[in-house]
CSV table of C-alpha atoms and ligand atoms in Angstrom, one decimal:
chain,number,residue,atom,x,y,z
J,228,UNK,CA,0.0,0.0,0.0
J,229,UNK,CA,1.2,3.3,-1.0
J,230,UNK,CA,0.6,6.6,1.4
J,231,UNK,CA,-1.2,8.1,-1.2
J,232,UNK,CA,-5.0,7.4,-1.8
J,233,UNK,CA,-8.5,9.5,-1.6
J,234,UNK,CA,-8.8,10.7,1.7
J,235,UNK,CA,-10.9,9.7,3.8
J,236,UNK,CA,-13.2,10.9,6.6
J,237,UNK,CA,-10.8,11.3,9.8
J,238,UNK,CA,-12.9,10.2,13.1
J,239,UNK,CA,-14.4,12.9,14.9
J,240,UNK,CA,-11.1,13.8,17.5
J,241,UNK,CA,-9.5,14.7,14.0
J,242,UNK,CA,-12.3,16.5,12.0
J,243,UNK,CA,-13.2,18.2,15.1
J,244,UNK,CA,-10.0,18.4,17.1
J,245,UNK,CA,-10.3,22.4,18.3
J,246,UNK,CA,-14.1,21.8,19.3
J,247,UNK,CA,-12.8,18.9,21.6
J,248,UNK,CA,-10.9,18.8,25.4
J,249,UNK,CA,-8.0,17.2,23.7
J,250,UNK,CA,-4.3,18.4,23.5
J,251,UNK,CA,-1.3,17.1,20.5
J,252,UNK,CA,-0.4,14.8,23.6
J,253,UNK,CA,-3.8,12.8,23.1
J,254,UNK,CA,-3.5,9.6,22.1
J,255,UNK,CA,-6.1,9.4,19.3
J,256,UNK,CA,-8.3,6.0,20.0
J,257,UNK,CA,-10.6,5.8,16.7
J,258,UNK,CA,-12.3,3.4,14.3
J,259,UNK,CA,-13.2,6.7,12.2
J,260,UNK,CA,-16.4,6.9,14.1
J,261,UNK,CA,-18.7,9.7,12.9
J,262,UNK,CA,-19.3,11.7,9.4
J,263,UNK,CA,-22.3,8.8,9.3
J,264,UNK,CA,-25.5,9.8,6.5
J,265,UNK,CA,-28.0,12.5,6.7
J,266,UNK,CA,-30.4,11.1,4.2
J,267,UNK,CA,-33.5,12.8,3.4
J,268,UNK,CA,-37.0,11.1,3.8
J,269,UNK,CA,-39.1,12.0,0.7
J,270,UNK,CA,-41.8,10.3,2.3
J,271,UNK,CA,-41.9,11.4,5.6
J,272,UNK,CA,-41.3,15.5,4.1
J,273,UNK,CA,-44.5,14.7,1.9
J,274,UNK,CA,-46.6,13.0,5.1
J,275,UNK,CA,-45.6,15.8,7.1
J,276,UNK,CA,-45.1,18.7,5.1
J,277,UNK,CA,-41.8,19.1,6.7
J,278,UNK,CA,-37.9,19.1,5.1
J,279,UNK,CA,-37.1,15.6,7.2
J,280,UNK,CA,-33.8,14.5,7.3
J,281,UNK,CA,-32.5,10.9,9.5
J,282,UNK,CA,-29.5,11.3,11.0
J,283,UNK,CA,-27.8,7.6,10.6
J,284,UNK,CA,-25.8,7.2,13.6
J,285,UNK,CA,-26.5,3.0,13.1
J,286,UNK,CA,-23.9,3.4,10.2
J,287,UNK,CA,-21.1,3.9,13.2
J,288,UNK,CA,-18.2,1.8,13.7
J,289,UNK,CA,-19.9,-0.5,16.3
J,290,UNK,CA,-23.4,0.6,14.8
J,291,UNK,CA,-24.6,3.0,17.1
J,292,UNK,CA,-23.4,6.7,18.2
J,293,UNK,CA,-22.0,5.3,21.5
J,294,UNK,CA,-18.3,5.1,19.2
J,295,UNK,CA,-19.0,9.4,19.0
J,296,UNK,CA,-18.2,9.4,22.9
J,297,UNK,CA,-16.5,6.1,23.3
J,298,UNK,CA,-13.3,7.2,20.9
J,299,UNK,CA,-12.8,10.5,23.4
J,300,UNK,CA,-13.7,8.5,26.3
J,301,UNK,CA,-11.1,6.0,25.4
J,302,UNK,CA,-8.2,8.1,24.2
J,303,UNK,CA,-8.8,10.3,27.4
J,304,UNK,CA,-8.1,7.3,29.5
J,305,UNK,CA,-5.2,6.2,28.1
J,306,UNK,CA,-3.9,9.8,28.1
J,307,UNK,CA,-4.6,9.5,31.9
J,308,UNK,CA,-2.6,5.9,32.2
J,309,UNK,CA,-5.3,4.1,32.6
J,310,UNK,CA,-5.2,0.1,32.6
J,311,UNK,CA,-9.0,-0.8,32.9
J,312,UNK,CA,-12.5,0.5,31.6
J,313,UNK,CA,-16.0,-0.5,33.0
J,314,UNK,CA,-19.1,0.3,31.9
J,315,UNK,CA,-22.6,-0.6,32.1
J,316,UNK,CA,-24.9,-1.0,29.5
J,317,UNK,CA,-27.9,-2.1,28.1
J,318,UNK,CA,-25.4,-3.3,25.0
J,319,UNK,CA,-24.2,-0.5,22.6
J,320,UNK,CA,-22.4,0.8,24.9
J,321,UNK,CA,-20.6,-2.2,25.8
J,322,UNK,CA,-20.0,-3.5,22.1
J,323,UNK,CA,-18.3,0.5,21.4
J,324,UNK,CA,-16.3,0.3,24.7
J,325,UNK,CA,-15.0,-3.4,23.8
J,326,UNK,CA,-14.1,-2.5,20.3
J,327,UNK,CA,-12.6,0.6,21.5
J,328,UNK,CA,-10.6,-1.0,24.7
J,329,UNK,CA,-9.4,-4.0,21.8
J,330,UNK,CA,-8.0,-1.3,19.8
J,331,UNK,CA,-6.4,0.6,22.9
J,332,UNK,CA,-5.5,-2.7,24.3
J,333,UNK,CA,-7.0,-2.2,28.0
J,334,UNK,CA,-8.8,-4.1,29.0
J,335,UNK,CA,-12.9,-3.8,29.2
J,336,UNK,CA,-15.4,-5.1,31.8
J,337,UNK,CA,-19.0,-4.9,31.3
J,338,UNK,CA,-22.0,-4.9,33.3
J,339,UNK,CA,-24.4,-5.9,31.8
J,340,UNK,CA,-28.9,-6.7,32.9
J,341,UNK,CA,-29.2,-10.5,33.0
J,342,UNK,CA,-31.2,-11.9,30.0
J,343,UNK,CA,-31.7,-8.2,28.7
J,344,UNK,CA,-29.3,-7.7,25.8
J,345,UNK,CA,-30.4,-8.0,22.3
J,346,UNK,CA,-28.2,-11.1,20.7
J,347,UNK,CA,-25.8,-8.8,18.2
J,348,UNK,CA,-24.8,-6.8,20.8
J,349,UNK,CA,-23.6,-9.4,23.3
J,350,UNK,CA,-22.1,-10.7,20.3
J,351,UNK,CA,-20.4,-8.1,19.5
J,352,UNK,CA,-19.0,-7.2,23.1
J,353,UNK,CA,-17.7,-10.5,23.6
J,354,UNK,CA,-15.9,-10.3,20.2
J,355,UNK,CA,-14.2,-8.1,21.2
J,356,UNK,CA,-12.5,-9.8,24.3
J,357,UNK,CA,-14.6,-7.9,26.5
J,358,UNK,CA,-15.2,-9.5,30.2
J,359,UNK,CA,-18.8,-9.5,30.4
J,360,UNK,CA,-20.5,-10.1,34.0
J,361,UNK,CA,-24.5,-10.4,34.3
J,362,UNK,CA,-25.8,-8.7,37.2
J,363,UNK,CA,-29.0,-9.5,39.0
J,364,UNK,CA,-31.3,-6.2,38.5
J,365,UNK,CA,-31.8,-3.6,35.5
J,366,UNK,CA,-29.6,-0.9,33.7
J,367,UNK,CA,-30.0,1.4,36.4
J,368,UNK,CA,-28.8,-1.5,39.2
J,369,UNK,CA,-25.9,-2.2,37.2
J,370,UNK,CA,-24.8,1.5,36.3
J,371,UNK,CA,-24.6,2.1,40.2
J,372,UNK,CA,-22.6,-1.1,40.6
J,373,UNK,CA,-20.2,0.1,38.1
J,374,UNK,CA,-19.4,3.8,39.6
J,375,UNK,CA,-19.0,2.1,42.8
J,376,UNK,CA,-16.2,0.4,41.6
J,377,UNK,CA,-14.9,2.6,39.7
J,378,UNK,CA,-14.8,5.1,42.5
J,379,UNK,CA,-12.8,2.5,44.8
J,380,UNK,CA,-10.7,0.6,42.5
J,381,UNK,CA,-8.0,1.5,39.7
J,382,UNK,CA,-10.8,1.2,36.5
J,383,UNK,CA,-12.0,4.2,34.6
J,384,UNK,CA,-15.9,4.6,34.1
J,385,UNK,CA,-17.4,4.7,30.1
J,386,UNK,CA,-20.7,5.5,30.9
J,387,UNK,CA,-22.0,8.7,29.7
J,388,UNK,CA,-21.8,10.2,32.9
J,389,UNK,CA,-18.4,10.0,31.8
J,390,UNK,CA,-17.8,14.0,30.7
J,391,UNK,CA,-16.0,13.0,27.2
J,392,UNK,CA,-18.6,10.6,26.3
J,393,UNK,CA,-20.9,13.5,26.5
J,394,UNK,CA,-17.9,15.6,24.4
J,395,UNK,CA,-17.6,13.1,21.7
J,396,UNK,CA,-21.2,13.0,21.2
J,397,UNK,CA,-21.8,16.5,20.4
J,398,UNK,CA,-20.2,16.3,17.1
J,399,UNK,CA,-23.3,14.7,15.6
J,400,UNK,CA,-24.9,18.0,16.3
J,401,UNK,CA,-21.8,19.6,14.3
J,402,UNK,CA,-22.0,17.3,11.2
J,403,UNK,CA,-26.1,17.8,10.9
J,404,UNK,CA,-25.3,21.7,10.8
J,405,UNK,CA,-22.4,21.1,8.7
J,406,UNK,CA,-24.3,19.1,6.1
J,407,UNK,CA,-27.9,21.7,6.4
J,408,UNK,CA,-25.1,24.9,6.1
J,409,UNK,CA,-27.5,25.6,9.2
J,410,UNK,CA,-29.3,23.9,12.4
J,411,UNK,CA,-32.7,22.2,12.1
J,412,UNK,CA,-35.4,24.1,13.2
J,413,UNK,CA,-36.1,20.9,15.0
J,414,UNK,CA,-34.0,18.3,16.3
J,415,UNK,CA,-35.6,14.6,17.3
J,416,UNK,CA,-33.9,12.1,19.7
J,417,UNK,CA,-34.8,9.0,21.7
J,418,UNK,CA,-33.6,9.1,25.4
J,419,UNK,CA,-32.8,6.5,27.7
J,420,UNK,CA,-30.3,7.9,30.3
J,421,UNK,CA,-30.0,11.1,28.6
J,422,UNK,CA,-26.9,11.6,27.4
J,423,UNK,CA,-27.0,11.8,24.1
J,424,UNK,CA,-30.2,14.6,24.0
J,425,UNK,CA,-27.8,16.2,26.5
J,426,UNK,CA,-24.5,16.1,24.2
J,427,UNK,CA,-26.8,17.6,21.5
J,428,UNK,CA,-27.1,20.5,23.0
J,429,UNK,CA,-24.1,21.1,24.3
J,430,UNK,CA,-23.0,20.9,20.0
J,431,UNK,CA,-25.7,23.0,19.0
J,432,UNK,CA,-24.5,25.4,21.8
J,433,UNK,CA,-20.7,25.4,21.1
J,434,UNK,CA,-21.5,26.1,17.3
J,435,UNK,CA,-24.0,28.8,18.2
J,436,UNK,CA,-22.1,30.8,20.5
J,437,UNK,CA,-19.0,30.3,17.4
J,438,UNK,CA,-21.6,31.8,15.4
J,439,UNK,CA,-21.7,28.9,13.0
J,440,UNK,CA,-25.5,29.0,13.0
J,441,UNK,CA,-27.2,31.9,14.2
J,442,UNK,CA,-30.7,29.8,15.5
J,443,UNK,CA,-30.6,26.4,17.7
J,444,UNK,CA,-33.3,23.8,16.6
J,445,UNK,CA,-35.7,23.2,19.2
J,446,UNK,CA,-34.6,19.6,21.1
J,447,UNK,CA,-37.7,17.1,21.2
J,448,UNK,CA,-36.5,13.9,23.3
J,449,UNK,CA,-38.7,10.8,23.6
J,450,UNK,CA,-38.4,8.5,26.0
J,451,UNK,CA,-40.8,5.0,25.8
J,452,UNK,CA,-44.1,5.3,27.8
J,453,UNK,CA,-43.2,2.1,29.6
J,454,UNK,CA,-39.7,3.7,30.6
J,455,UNK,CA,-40.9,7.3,30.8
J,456,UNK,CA,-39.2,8.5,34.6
J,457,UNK,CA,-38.7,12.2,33.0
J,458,UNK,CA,-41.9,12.5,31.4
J,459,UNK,CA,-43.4,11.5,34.7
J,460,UNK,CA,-40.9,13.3,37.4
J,461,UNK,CA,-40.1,10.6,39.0
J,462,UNK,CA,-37.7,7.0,38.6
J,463,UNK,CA,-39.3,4.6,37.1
J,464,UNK,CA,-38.7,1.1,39.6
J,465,UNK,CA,-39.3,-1.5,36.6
J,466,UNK,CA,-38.9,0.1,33.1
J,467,UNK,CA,-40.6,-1.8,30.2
J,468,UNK,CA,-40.6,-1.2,26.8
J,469,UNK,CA,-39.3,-3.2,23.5
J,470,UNK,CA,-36.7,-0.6,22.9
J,471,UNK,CA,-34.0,-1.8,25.1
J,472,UNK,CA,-31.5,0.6,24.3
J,473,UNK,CA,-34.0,2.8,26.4
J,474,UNK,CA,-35.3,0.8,29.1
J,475,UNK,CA,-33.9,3.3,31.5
J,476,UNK,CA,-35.5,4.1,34.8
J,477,UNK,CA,-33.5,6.5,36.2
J,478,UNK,CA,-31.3,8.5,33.6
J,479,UNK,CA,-27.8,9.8,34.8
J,480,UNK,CA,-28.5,12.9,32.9
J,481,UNK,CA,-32.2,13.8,33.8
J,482,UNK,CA,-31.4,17.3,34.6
J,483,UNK,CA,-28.9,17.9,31.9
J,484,UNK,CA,-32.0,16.9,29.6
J,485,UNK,CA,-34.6,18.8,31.4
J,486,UNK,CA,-32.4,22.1,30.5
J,487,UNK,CA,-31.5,21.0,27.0
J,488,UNK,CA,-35.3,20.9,26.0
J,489,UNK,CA,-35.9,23.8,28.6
J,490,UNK,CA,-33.3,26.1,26.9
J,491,UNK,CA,-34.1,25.5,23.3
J,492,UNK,CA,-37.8,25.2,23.7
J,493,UNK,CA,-38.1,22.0,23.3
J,494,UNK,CA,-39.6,18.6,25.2
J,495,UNK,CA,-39.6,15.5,26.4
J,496,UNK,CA,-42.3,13.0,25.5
J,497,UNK,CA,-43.6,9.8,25.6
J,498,UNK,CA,-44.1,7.2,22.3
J,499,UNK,CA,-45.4,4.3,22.9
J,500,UNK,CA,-44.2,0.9,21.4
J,501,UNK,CA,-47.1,0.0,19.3
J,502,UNK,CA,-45.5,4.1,17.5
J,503,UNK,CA,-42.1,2.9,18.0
J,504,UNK,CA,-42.4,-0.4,16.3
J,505,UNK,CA,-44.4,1.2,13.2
J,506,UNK,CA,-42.1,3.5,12.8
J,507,UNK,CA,-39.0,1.0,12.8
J,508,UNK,CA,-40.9,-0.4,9.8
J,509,UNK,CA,-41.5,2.6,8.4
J,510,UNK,CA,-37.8,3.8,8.2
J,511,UNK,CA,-37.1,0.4,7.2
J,512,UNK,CA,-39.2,0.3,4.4
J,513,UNK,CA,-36.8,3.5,3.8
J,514,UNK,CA,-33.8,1.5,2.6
J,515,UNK,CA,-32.8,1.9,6.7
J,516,UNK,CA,-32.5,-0.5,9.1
J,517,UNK,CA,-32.5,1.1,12.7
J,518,UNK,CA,-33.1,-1.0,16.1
J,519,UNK,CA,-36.0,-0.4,18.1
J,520,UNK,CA,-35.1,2.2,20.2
J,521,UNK,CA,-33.6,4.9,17.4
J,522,UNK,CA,-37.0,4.3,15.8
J,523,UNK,CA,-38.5,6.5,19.1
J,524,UNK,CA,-37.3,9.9,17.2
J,525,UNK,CA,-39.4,8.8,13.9
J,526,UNK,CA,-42.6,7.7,16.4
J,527,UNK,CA,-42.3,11.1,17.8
J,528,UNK,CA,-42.4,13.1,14.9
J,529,UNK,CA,-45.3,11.3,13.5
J,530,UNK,CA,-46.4,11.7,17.5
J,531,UNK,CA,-46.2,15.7,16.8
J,532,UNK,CA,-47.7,15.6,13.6
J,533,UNK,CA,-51.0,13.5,14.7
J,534,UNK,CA,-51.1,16.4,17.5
J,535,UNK,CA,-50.9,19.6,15.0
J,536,UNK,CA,-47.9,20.1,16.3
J,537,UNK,CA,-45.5,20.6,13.5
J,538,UNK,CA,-45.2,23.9,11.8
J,539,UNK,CA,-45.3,23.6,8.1
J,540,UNK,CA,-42.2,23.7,5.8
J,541,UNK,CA,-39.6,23.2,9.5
J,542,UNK,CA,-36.1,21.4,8.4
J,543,UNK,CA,-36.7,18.5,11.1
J,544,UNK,CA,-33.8,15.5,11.7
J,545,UNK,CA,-34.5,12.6,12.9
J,546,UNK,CA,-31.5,10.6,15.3
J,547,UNK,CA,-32.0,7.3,14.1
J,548,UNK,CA,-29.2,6.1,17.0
J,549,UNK,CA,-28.1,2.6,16.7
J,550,UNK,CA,-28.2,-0.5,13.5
J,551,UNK,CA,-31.3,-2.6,13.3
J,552,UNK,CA,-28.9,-6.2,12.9
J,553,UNK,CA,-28.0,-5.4,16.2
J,554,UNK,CA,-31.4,-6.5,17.5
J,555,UNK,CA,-33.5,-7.9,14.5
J,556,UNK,CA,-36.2,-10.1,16.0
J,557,UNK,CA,-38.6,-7.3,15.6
J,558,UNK,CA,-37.9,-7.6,11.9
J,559,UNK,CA,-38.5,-11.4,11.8
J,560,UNK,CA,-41.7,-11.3,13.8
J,561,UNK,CA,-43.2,-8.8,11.8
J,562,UNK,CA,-42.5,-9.6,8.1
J,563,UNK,CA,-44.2,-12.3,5.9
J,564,UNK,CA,-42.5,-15.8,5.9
J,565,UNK,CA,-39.9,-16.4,2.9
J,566,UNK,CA,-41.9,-18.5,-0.1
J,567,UNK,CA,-40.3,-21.8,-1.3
J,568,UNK,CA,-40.3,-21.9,-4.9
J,569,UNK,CA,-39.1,-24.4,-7.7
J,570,UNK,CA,-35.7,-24.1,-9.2
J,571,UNK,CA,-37.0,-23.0,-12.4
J,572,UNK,CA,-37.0,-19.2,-13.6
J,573,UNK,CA,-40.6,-19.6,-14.8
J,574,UNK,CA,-41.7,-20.7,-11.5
J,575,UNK,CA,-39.9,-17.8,-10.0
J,576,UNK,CA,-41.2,-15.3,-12.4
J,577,UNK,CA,-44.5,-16.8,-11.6
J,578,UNK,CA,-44.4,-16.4,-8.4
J,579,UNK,CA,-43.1,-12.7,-8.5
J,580,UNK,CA,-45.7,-12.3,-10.9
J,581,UNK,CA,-43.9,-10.6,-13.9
W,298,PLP,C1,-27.7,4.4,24.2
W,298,PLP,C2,-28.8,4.4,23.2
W,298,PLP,C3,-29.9,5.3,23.3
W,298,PLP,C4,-30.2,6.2,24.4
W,298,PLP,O1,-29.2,7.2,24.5
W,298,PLP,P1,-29.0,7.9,25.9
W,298,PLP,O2,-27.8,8.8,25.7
W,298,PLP,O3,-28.9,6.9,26.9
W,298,PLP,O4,-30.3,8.7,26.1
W,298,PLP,C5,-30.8,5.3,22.2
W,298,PLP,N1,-30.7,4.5,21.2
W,298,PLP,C6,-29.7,3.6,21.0
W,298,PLP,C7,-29.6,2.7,19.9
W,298,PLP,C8,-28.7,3.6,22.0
W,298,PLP,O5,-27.6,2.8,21.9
């Protein structure tokens, strides 16, 4: 291989390096994580009478935006001499810290909600060489375990209440107004623990007060109504919804996500699963395959819509946040059964009906 070659998009600590709490002593950790597709929906803009955009964080490294905050997170902790990472997760982020730790070479513990992560994802964190203990109790249970040892033994923390997960993040904010040559007017995102809808904002804001854009989009975040503790005010003790990736009860960033819709006049809402599962095949039906969870953006502007509460003509993006392979039963279980057919071309064009 030569040196020479088209380049080629850099990882967001390069193609954002003076946005980010790095130094030239950073060790730069990346799988190129970021510069992911902004594709537009032609029908979703006609259904709505919106400019709608879906911002395709599943087409990450690991397949979901956790790599935005993991590649900082990462590098950071090396920087700082660190041997160990631990996280818990509900599985992104423990396939993006054990691809991440692999290619540091430190090693990664996870904690992870017994029985509760969606196959690819286990696969994927175990791939990696990750150490992956199953605790008794949900996301929330095991996030506590995990910053209690982390505050008493030598292992850094990768959960988002990590500050340069949080850092990493914002740049999807940064590429959407990058590719729009403005911000949204509105800016969709599904929220489990918060951190992402949080990160958001603090992108929007760094870019705003550079007087890159001149407006912030309003920040709508939507949580699933089983696993709704924001929407409500209050923890939620048994979280339930099909969108794992959010079956959060009590988000590390609740107030950081309170402000972010707060400050840019925005909310956080409720979509059920029967909206969140239409709308994974909906975006599917697309030509993009998004897990469960990211779908929760899509169900919530169909959610606005339904209510009159869309103004007409608004540039809207949708976070779809993590790849539908990651957990595709929902795809099985809804689609029609593959045909058997005769090993004839007639047969098959019969069948087809051409
Ligand atoms: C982590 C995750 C979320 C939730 O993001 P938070 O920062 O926890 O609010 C949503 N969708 C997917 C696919 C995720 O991996």
């Amino acid at each position: 291989m030569t040196a020479a070659g088209a380049p080629q998009w850099r990882g967001i600590i390069e193609e954002y390096r003076e946005w980010l709490p790095i130094t030239a002593d950073t060790p730069v950790v990346t799988l190129r994580e970021g510069g992911t597709p902004l594709v537009r929906s032609e029908t979703l803009s006609a259904e709505t009478g919106c400019d709608v955009w879906l911002k395709y964080d599943g087409a990450n490294p690991t397949g979901s935006f956790k790599d935005r905050g993991m590649t900082l997170a990462i590098s950071k902790a090396i920087e700082e001499g660190a041997k160990a990472v631990v996280c818990a997760s509900t599985g992104n982020t423990s396939a993006s810290a054990a691809a991440y730790a692999a290619k540091a070479a430190l090693t990664c513990a996870v904690l992870v909600p017994k029985g509760k992560i969606a196959l690819g994802k286990m696969a994927q964190t175990l791939v990696h060489g990750a150490r992956v203990l199953e605790v008794d109790g949900n996301f929330d249970a095991a996030l506590e375990l995990a910053k209690d040892l982390a505050d008493r033994y030598p292992v850094t923390l990768v959960n988002s209440v990590n500050r340069f997960r949080l850092e990493g993040q914002k740049t999807a904010a940064f590429e959407i107004c990058d590719a729009l040559a403005r911000a949204p007017d509105l800016h969709l995102v599904p929220v489990g623990n918060a951190g992402n809808i949080s990160s958001h904002w603090l992108g929007y804001s760094d870019y705003l007060e550079a007087g890159v854009i001149h407006e912030p989009p309003r920040l709508f975040g939507f949580q699933a109504k089983g696993a709704a503790p924001i929407v409500l005010g209050e923890p939620v003790k048994d979280p339930q919804t099909i969108a794992t990736a959010i079956r959060i009860g009590n988000p590390a960033s609740w107030e950081k996500a309170l402000s972010a819709a707060k400050e840019s006049e925005g909310a956080i809402l409720a979509v059920t699963d029967r909206e969140i599962l239409a709308a994974y095949r909906r975006v599917a039906r697309e030509g993009l395959f998004a897990e469960p969870a990211s779908a929760a953006s899509v169900a919530g502007l169909l959610h606005l819509h339904a209510e009159g509460n869309l103004t007409a003509d608004a540039t809207v993006v949708c976070v779809l946040t993590g790849h539908g392979l990651k957990d595709p039963e929902w795809a099985i279980a809804g689609a029609a059964q593959p045909q058997t057919v005769r090993g004839d071309p007639a047969a098959v064009a019969t069948e087809l009906g051409l």
